[in-house]
Tab-separated table of C-alpha atoms in Angstrom:
chain	number	residue	atom	x	y	z
A	14	UNK	CA	64.982	82.620	-94.370
A	15	UNK	CA	65.292	79.214	-93.534
A	16	UNK	CA	61.891	77.033	-91.907
A	17	UNK	CA	61.283	77.051	-88.298
A	18	UNK	CA	62.022	74.113	-86.105
A	19	UNK	CA	59.841	72.628	-83.839
A	20	UNK	CA	60.771	69.852	-80.452
A	21	UNK	CA	58.383	67.182	-81.742
A	22	UNK	CA	59.601	64.693	-79.243
A	23	UNK	CA	63.056	64.042	-77.107
A	24	UNK	CA	65.853	64.186	-79.808
A	25	UNK	CA	63.196	64.610	-82.654
A	26	UNK	CA	63.228	68.047	-84.142
A	27	UNK	CA	61.297	69.005	-87.056
A	28	UNK	CA	60.895	71.680	-89.696
A	29	UNK	CA	57.623	73.288	-89.303
A	30	UNK	CA	57.008	72.404	-93.075
A	31	UNK	CA	56.952	68.684	-93.758
A	32	UNK	CA	57.456	67.829	-97.922
A	33	UNK	CA	54.710	65.024	-98.589
A	34	UNK	CA	56.125	62.678	-101.134
A	35	UNK	CA	53.013	61.285	-102.577
A	36	UNK	CA	53.522	62.784	-105.949
A	37	UNK	CA	56.801	61.068	-106.393
A	38	UNK	CA	56.335	58.202	-108.759
A	39	UNK	CA	53.618	59.662	-110.304
A	40	UNK	CA	53.485	63.131	-111.173
A	41	UNK	CA	57.101	63.600	-110.462
A	42	UNK	CA	59.716	61.663	-112.048
A	43	UNK	CA	62.943	60.704	-110.050
A	44	UNK	CA	64.833	63.485	-111.434
A	45	UNK	CA	62.060	65.755	-110.445
A	46	UNK	CA	61.332	64.567	-107.128
A	47	UNK	CA	65.434	64.723	-106.512
A	48	UNK	CA	65.443	68.330	-107.472
A	49	UNK	CA	62.688	69.140	-104.939
A	50	UNK	CA	63.885	67.663	-102.013
A	51	UNK	CA	67.539	69.312	-102.717
A	52	UNK	CA	65.347	72.642	-102.990
A	53	UNK	CA	63.361	71.681	-99.787
A	54	UNK	CA	66.315	70.459	-97.727
A	55	UNK	CA	68.392	73.990	-98.722
A	56	UNK	CA	65.627	75.551	-97.296
A	57	UNK	CA	65.483	74.511	-94.087
A	58	UNK	CA	62.904	71.707	-94.220
A	59	UNK	CA	64.809	68.370	-92.720
A	60	UNK	CA	60.730	66.378	-92.361
A	61	UNK	CA	59.853	64.450	-95.185
A	62	UNK	CA	56.457	62.241	-94.926
A	63	UNK	CA	55.789	59.079	-97.007
A	64	UNK	CA	53.275	56.119	-97.117
A	65	UNK	CA	54.024	52.032	-98.277
A	66	UNK	CA	50.843	53.203	-100.683
A	67	UNK	CA	52.104	56.204	-102.186
A	68	UNK	CA	52.538	57.733	-104.796
A	69	UNK	CA	48.547	58.389	-105.777
A	70	UNK	CA	46.373	57.719	-107.242
A	71	UNK	CA	47.393	54.463	-106.111
A	72	UNK	CA	48.426	51.525	-108.467
A	73	UNK	CA	50.198	48.197	-108.043
A	74	UNK	CA	52.804	49.944	-110.712
A	75	UNK	CA	53.841	52.261	-109.022
A	76	UNK	CA	53.397	51.326	-105.284
A	77	UNK	CA	56.384	52.331	-102.874
A	78	UNK	CA	57.835	54.683	-105.751
A	79	UNK	CA	57.819	57.437	-103.027
A	80	UNK	CA	59.797	56.090	-100.429
A	81	UNK	CA	62.283	54.284	-102.900
A	82	UNK	CA	62.636	57.883	-104.692
A	83	UNK	CA	63.435	59.239	-101.016
A	84	UNK	CA	65.800	56.793	-99.920
A	85	UNK	CA	67.642	57.363	-103.166
A	86	UNK	CA	68.200	60.943	-102.837
A	87	UNK	CA	69.707	60.378	-99.515
A	88	UNK	CA	71.999	58.042	-100.570
A	89	UNK	CA	72.825	59.908	-103.934
A	90	UNK	CA	73.362	63.283	-102.094
A	91	UNK	CA	75.027	61.113	-99.329
A	92	UNK	CA	73.282	63.158	-96.484
A	93	UNK	CA	73.827	62.177	-92.920
A	94	UNK	CA	70.753	59.950	-91.684
A	95	UNK	CA	70.531	62.030	-88.565
A	96	UNK	CA	70.137	65.431	-90.873
A	97	UNK	CA	66.299	64.248	-91.924
A	98	UNK	CA	63.201	63.045	-90.191
A	99	UNK	CA	61.657	60.527	-92.209
A	100	UNK	CA	58.181	59.740	-91.689
A	101	UNK	CA	56.024	56.754	-93.104
A	102	UNK	CA	53.010	54.786	-93.147
A	103	UNK	CA	51.504	51.391	-92.906
A	104	UNK	CA	48.156	51.320	-95.118
A	105	UNK	CA	44.821	49.998	-93.120
A	106	UNK	CA	42.519	47.756	-94.394
A	107	UNK	CA	41.790	48.217	-97.852
A	108	UNK	CA	39.223	45.878	-100.387
A	109	UNK	CA	41.088	47.995	-103.306
A	110	UNK	CA	44.690	47.653	-103.265
A	111	UNK	CA	45.105	44.109	-103.604
A	112	UNK	CA	48.793	44.181	-104.117
A	113	UNK	CA	49.451	45.498	-100.985
A	114	UNK	CA	49.614	41.965	-98.951
A	115	UNK	CA	46.318	41.308	-100.450
A	116	UNK	CA	44.311	44.169	-99.397
A	117	UNK	CA	45.235	44.249	-96.747
A	118	UNK	CA	42.610	42.827	-94.673
A	119	UNK	CA	43.467	43.994	-91.173
A	120	UNK	CA	46.445	45.487	-89.552
A	121	UNK	CA	47.157	42.822	-87.348
A	122	UNK	CA	50.804	42.245	-86.453
A	123	UNK	CA	51.825	40.078	-89.192
A	124	UNK	CA	50.739	43.449	-91.278
A	125	UNK	CA	52.358	45.608	-89.038
A	126	UNK	CA	55.368	43.716	-89.239
A	127	UNK	CA	55.593	42.937	-92.978
A	128	UNK	CA	54.807	46.859	-93.849
A	129	UNK	CA	57.608	48.194	-91.316
A	130	UNK	CA	60.213	45.881	-93.404
A	131	UNK	CA	59.133	46.436	-96.445
A	132	UNK	CA	59.405	50.422	-96.067
A	133	UNK	CA	62.691	50.072	-94.834
A	134	UNK	CA	63.493	47.825	-97.477
A	135	UNK	CA	62.491	50.678	-100.229
A	136	UNK	CA	64.020	53.247	-98.445
A	137	UNK	CA	67.342	51.265	-98.106
A	138	UNK	CA	67.428	52.597	-94.333
A	139	UNK	CA	67.709	51.108	-91.256
A	140	UNK	CA	65.194	52.893	-89.347
A	141	UNK	CA	62.177	55.212	-89.482
A	142	UNK	CA	61.537	58.138	-87.490
A	143	UNK	CA	58.356	58.236	-87.147
A	144	UNK	CA	55.738	55.556	-88.288
A	145	UNK	CA	52.145	55.868	-88.489
A	146	UNK	CA	48.973	54.027	-88.748
A	147	UNK	CA	47.718	55.354	-91.971
A	148	UNK	CA	43.886	54.943	-91.069
A	149	UNK	CA	42.363	52.974	-88.302
A	150	UNK	CA	41.907	49.033	-88.722
A	151	UNK	CA	38.314	50.251	-87.870
A	152	UNK	CA	37.966	52.091	-91.271
A	153	UNK	CA	36.512	49.447	-93.809
A	154	UNK	CA	33.369	47.574	-93.815
A	155	UNK	CA	34.081	43.848	-95.600
A	156	UNK	CA	32.506	40.747	-95.686
A	157	UNK	CA	33.497	37.922	-93.089
A	158	UNK	CA	36.060	36.379	-95.588
A	159	UNK	CA	39.296	36.402	-93.298
A	160	UNK	CA	40.182	35.682	-89.897
A	161	UNK	CA	40.883	39.115	-89.801
A	162	UNK	CA	37.707	41.311	-89.791
A	163	UNK	CA	37.824	44.912	-90.044
A	164	UNK	CA	35.703	47.625	-88.410
A	165	UNK	CA	34.351	50.974	-89.363
A	166	UNK	CA	35.300	54.493	-88.655
A	167	UNK	CA	33.940	57.979	-90.371
A	168	UNK	CA	36.948	59.351	-92.267
A	169	UNK	CA	38.113	60.852	-95.819
A	170	UNK	CA	35.098	63.233	-96.129
A	171	UNK	CA	32.622	61.327	-93.785
A	172	UNK	CA	31.545	63.074	-90.667
A	173	UNK	CA	28.817	60.805	-89.211
A	174	UNK	CA	29.538	57.912	-87.155
A	175	UNK	CA	26.753	55.111	-87.716
A	176	UNK	CA	27.035	52.588	-85.036
A	177	UNK	CA	24.803	49.874	-87.571
A	178	UNK	CA	28.172	49.669	-89.313
A	179	UNK	CA	30.859	48.703	-86.493
A	180	UNK	CA	31.733	45.383	-85.782
A	181	UNK	CA	34.689	43.490	-84.292
A	182	UNK	CA	38.055	44.476	-85.127
A	183	UNK	CA	42.067	43.782	-84.157
A	184	UNK	CA	42.830	44.609	-81.058
A	185	UNK	CA	44.667	47.972	-80.371
A	186	UNK	CA	46.955	46.035	-78.236
A	187	UNK	CA	47.997	43.428	-80.771
A	188	UNK	CA	49.145	46.965	-82.751
A	189	UNK	CA	50.932	48.534	-79.824
A	190	UNK	CA	52.369	45.417	-79.165
A	191	UNK	CA	53.635	44.769	-82.829
A	192	UNK	CA	54.901	48.509	-83.069
A	193	UNK	CA	56.748	47.927	-79.611
A	194	UNK	CA	58.822	45.137	-80.658
A	195	UNK	CA	59.810	47.349	-84.116
A	196	UNK	CA	60.846	50.109	-81.519
A	197	UNK	CA	62.957	47.625	-79.332
A	198	UNK	CA	64.532	45.964	-82.762
A	199	UNK	CA	65.696	49.709	-83.603
A	200	UNK	CA	63.556	49.791	-86.701
A	201	UNK	CA	61.372	52.430	-85.518
A	202	UNK	CA	61.892	55.592	-83.363
A	203	UNK	CA	58.350	57.250	-82.385
A	204	UNK	CA	54.848	56.318	-83.571
A	205	UNK	CA	51.802	58.215	-84.439
A	206	UNK	CA	48.408	57.739	-85.944
A	207	UNK	CA	46.796	59.342	-88.988
A	208	UNK	CA	42.980	60.281	-89.922
A	209	UNK	CA	42.454	59.408	-86.309
A	210	UNK	CA	39.374	60.017	-84.183
A	211	UNK	CA	39.306	61.056	-80.646
A	212	UNK	CA	38.088	57.450	-79.346
A	213	UNK	CA	40.980	56.013	-80.970
A	214	UNK	CA	43.546	58.533	-79.779
A	215	UNK	CA	42.509	58.374	-76.224
A	216	UNK	CA	42.551	54.203	-76.548
A	217	UNK	CA	46.038	54.245	-77.585
A	218	UNK	CA	47.052	56.300	-75.049
A	219	UNK	CA	45.402	54.270	-72.429
A	220	UNK	CA	46.913	50.999	-73.439
A	221	UNK	CA	50.074	52.759	-73.600
A	222	UNK	CA	49.655	54.122	-70.090
A	223	UNK	CA	48.832	50.732	-68.776
A	224	UNK	CA	51.790	48.552	-70.692
A	225	UNK	CA	55.274	49.604	-70.288
A	226	UNK	CA	56.053	47.862	-73.295
A	227	UNK	CA	53.944	49.479	-75.679
A	228	UNK	CA	55.331	52.948	-77.321
A	229	UNK	CA	53.367	56.193	-76.737
A	230	UNK	CA	51.825	58.029	-79.913
A	231	UNK	CA	53.610	61.327	-80.240
A	232	UNK	CA	51.490	62.789	-83.122
A	233	UNK	CA	48.099	62.868	-85.208
A	234	UNK	CA	48.382	63.478	-88.873
A	235	UNK	CA	44.975	64.604	-89.748
A	236	UNK	CA	43.579	67.062	-92.104
A	237	UNK	CA	43.683	70.573	-91.356
A	238	UNK	CA	43.188	74.023	-92.971
A	239	UNK	CA	40.943	76.598	-94.063
A	240	UNK	CA	38.498	74.610	-95.404
A	241	UNK	CA	38.638	71.643	-92.736
A	242	UNK	CA	38.858	72.462	-89.008
A	243	UNK	CA	37.032	69.630	-87.385
A	244	UNK	CA	39.989	68.530	-85.687
A	245	UNK	CA	39.186	71.578	-83.443
A	246	UNK	CA	35.982	69.886	-82.548
A	247	UNK	CA	37.140	67.260	-80.146
A	248	UNK	CA	40.451	66.117	-80.831
A	249	UNK	CA	41.825	69.156	-80.391
A	250	UNK	CA	41.008	68.827	-76.476
A	251	UNK	CA	42.230	65.358	-76.315
A	252	UNK	CA	45.455	66.463	-77.827
A	253	UNK	CA	45.963	69.486	-75.938
A	254	UNK	CA	45.507	67.351	-72.740
A	255	UNK	CA	47.297	64.476	-73.714
A	256	UNK	CA	50.503	66.758	-75.296
A	257	UNK	CA	49.914	65.013	-78.710
A	258	UNK	CA	50.920	67.525	-81.744
A	259	UNK	CA	49.396	67.377	-84.880
A	260	UNK	CA	50.810	67.104	-88.398
A	261	UNK	CA	48.062	68.820	-90.367
A	262	UNK	CA	47.926	67.509	-93.549
A	263	UNK	CA	46.238	69.035	-97.002
A	264	UNK	CA	46.419	72.532	-95.810
A	265	UNK	CA	45.751	73.678	-99.495
A	266	UNK	CA	42.883	71.461	-100.003
A	267	UNK	CA	44.627	69.845	-102.800
A	268	UNK	CA	45.484	73.136	-104.486
A	269	UNK	CA	42.054	74.665	-104.157
A	270	UNK	CA	43.039	76.983	-101.611
A	271	UNK	CA	45.799	78.637	-104.331
A	272	UNK	CA	42.716	79.796	-106.172
A	273	UNK	CA	43.749	78.050	-109.443
A	274	UNK	CA	40.843	76.193	-109.941
A	275	UNK	CA	38.647	79.149	-109.747
A	276	UNK	CA	40.630	81.552	-111.890
A	277	UNK	CA	39.168	82.898	-115.072
A	278	UNK	CA	41.586	81.124	-117.627
A	279	UNK	CA	40.489	77.773	-115.732
A	280	UNK	CA	43.052	75.578	-113.932
A	281	UNK	CA	46.190	73.898	-115.412
A	282	UNK	CA	45.529	70.662	-117.289
A	283	UNK	CA	47.766	68.888	-114.820
A	284	UNK	CA	46.686	70.068	-111.739
A	285	UNK	CA	45.688	67.196	-109.665
A	286	UNK	CA	41.763	67.371	-109.727
A	287	UNK	CA	42.197	67.288	-113.893
A	288	UNK	CA	44.550	65.479	-114.300
A	289	UNK	CA	43.229	62.464	-112.441
A	290	UNK	CA	39.728	63.196	-112.589
A	291	UNK	CA	37.439	59.997	-112.569
A	292	UNK	CA	40.578	58.055	-111.253
A	293	UNK	CA	40.847	59.326	-107.542
A	294	UNK	CA	37.611	58.786	-105.723
A	295	UNK	CA	38.530	59.682	-102.171
A	296	UNK	CA	40.152	63.282	-103.292
A	297	UNK	CA	37.336	64.049	-105.857
A	298	UNK	CA	34.909	63.321	-103.043
A	299	UNK	CA	36.304	65.092	-100.475
A	300	UNK	CA	37.658	68.251	-102.340
A	301	UNK	CA	34.514	68.248	-104.947
A	302	UNK	CA	34.679	71.535	-107.235
A	303	UNK	CA	30.864	71.031	-107.938
A	304	UNK	CA	30.106	71.806	-104.437
A	305	UNK	CA	28.923	75.340	-104.219
A	306	UNK	CA	29.790	75.900	-100.540
A	307	UNK	CA	33.319	74.794	-101.142
A	308	UNK	CA	33.526	77.394	-103.976
A	309	UNK	CA	32.187	80.276	-102.024
A	310	UNK	CA	34.481	79.617	-99.025
A	311	UNK	CA	37.218	79.725	-101.094
A	312	UNK	CA	36.146	82.911	-103.007
A	313	UNK	CA	35.909	84.574	-99.678
A	314	UNK	CA	39.454	83.322	-98.252
A	315	UNK	CA	40.820	84.353	-101.359
A	316	UNK	CA	39.126	88.149	-100.826
A	317	UNK	CA	40.997	87.977	-97.367
A	318	UNK	CA	44.550	87.306	-98.889
A	319	UNK	CA	43.425	90.453	-101.384
A	320	UNK	CA	42.120	92.606	-98.802
A	321	UNK	CA	45.431	92.134	-96.488
A	322	UNK	CA	48.122	91.844	-99.493
A	323	UNK	CA	49.119	88.610	-98.534
A	324	UNK	CA	49.614	85.253	-101.335
A	325	UNK	CA	46.361	82.722	-101.188
A	326	UNK	CA	49.129	80.351	-100.413
A	327	UNK	CA	50.726	82.204	-97.478
A	328	UNK	CA	47.266	82.676	-96.090
A	329	UNK	CA	46.589	79.305	-96.132
A	330	UNK	CA	50.115	77.598	-94.939
A	331	UNK	CA	50.188	80.565	-92.269
A	332	UNK	CA	46.799	79.939	-90.612
A	333	UNK	CA	47.669	76.233	-90.134
A	334	UNK	CA	50.750	77.195	-88.359
A	335	UNK	CA	49.386	79.791	-86.196
A	336	UNK	CA	47.447	76.881	-84.233
A	337	UNK	CA	48.842	76.182	-81.310
A	338	UNK	CA	48.901	72.301	-81.271
A	339	UNK	CA	50.085	71.995	-84.715
A	340	UNK	CA	53.862	70.841	-84.943
A	341	UNK	CA	54.251	70.526	-88.866
A	342	UNK	CA	51.932	71.144	-91.851
A	343	UNK	CA	52.382	68.495	-94.487
A	344	UNK	CA	52.105	69.885	-97.829
A	345	UNK	CA	52.624	68.170	-101.626
A	346	UNK	CA	53.941	70.243	-104.523
A	347	UNK	CA	54.827	69.173	-108.275
A	348	UNK	CA	56.815	71.978	-109.251
A	349	UNK	CA	59.782	74.278	-107.555
A	350	UNK	CA	57.682	77.445	-107.702
A	351	UNK	CA	55.064	76.056	-105.587
A	352	UNK	CA	57.640	74.724	-103.091
A	353	UNK	CA	58.777	78.505	-103.033
A	354	UNK	CA	55.498	79.674	-102.534
A	355	UNK	CA	54.954	77.284	-99.620
A	356	UNK	CA	58.456	78.193	-97.930
A	357	UNK	CA	57.358	81.908	-97.842
A	358	UNK	CA	54.628	81.489	-95.767
A	359	UNK	CA	57.070	81.086	-92.897
A	360	UNK	CA	57.447	84.800	-93.151
A	361	UNK	CA	53.932	85.463	-92.525
A	362	UNK	CA	52.026	86.255	-89.317
A	363	UNK	CA	48.422	86.356	-89.215
A	364	UNK	CA	47.005	89.357	-87.063
A	365	UNK	CA	44.217	89.326	-84.520
A	366	UNK	CA	42.273	91.227	-87.556
A	367	UNK	CA	42.955	88.680	-90.523
A	368	UNK	CA	42.122	85.822	-87.674
A	369	UNK	CA	38.802	87.542	-87.073
A	370	UNK	CA	37.908	88.016	-90.729
A	371	UNK	CA	38.882	84.012	-90.847
A	372	UNK	CA	36.595	82.914	-88.550
A	373	UNK	CA	33.904	84.795	-89.714
A	374	UNK	CA	34.121	82.936	-92.853
A	375	UNK	CA	34.202	79.612	-91.037
A	376	UNK	CA	31.013	80.493	-88.889
A	377	UNK	CA	29.556	81.071	-92.415
A	378	UNK	CA	30.741	78.161	-94.444
A	379	UNK	CA	32.000	75.400	-91.861
A	380	UNK	CA	34.261	72.851	-92.909
A	381	UNK	CA	33.258	72.193	-96.378
A	382	UNK	CA	36.209	69.936	-97.232
A	383	UNK	CA	36.041	67.698	-93.843
């Protein structure tokens, strides 16, 4: 069957499955990436997500390859630009990725403008359909060594806000102004946020509402799945009333919900948490296989899949797509058969009995991978 579509914004119709490209250039070679893109496109997926920092784990030697591979696919296959929707992201403040604009130290207008131009060059395209701030400028705690100073937001597994760690950051107005100029120049069509909080979403909306030159965000790309439902705690109310849709990423919790890491014969050596052990701190901290609640919750979700005769991947993907605020779920694969499993989930509709069983497990093990 063809993957269903969703009207994310005026003249922006996206497939409800969005192929993430963060393995392209690291786990997947160019030929492998092109084949996966062919397969996804042939199945009806028109929505593809990338970022200037991809692939992961991030390295100076591979940075930008994911965007480059996608751009090469569009050109090699001679695909009309209006048949695909490309989303990408500007990297927020980072003390580690010094090869991206020396950090970057902050998300000021200069950094955003340079990032947009860099992505367009790698993609070899004249515009980006959805441009997202990968994580807030408020997200890292640096010493004051630069005119730009970043402040703090709990994310990537952190759940509690610490006011002691908060200090000044680049004004949201400056970020919106830079994004608005890129929209006016025809470089980007729509803007979105990622890894955001309710506060951040509402501030971006507030400033856009009060200045006609600022673009309004249309989406938030946050983690959402059986093992992470933190979106429903506060963000859902904001998005519901403000008509902002969710692009739920990590629906399989980095492959954990497929059950492969708890199989009797052990997970494959090329599974991401094995392949990059010790090299992918964000993933390992958030999806720590040593966390007992994660294993217990996962085993119970696998039990639900078995009880109702569903593939575990189908259960996990269908759960995300069942959410009324989810426009599309952003997933990653490295192999053709994995892509087939995800696509087949579009055939699955969860009954009220299945949802009730899921909610019982969630009440017992809430958000083991926040």
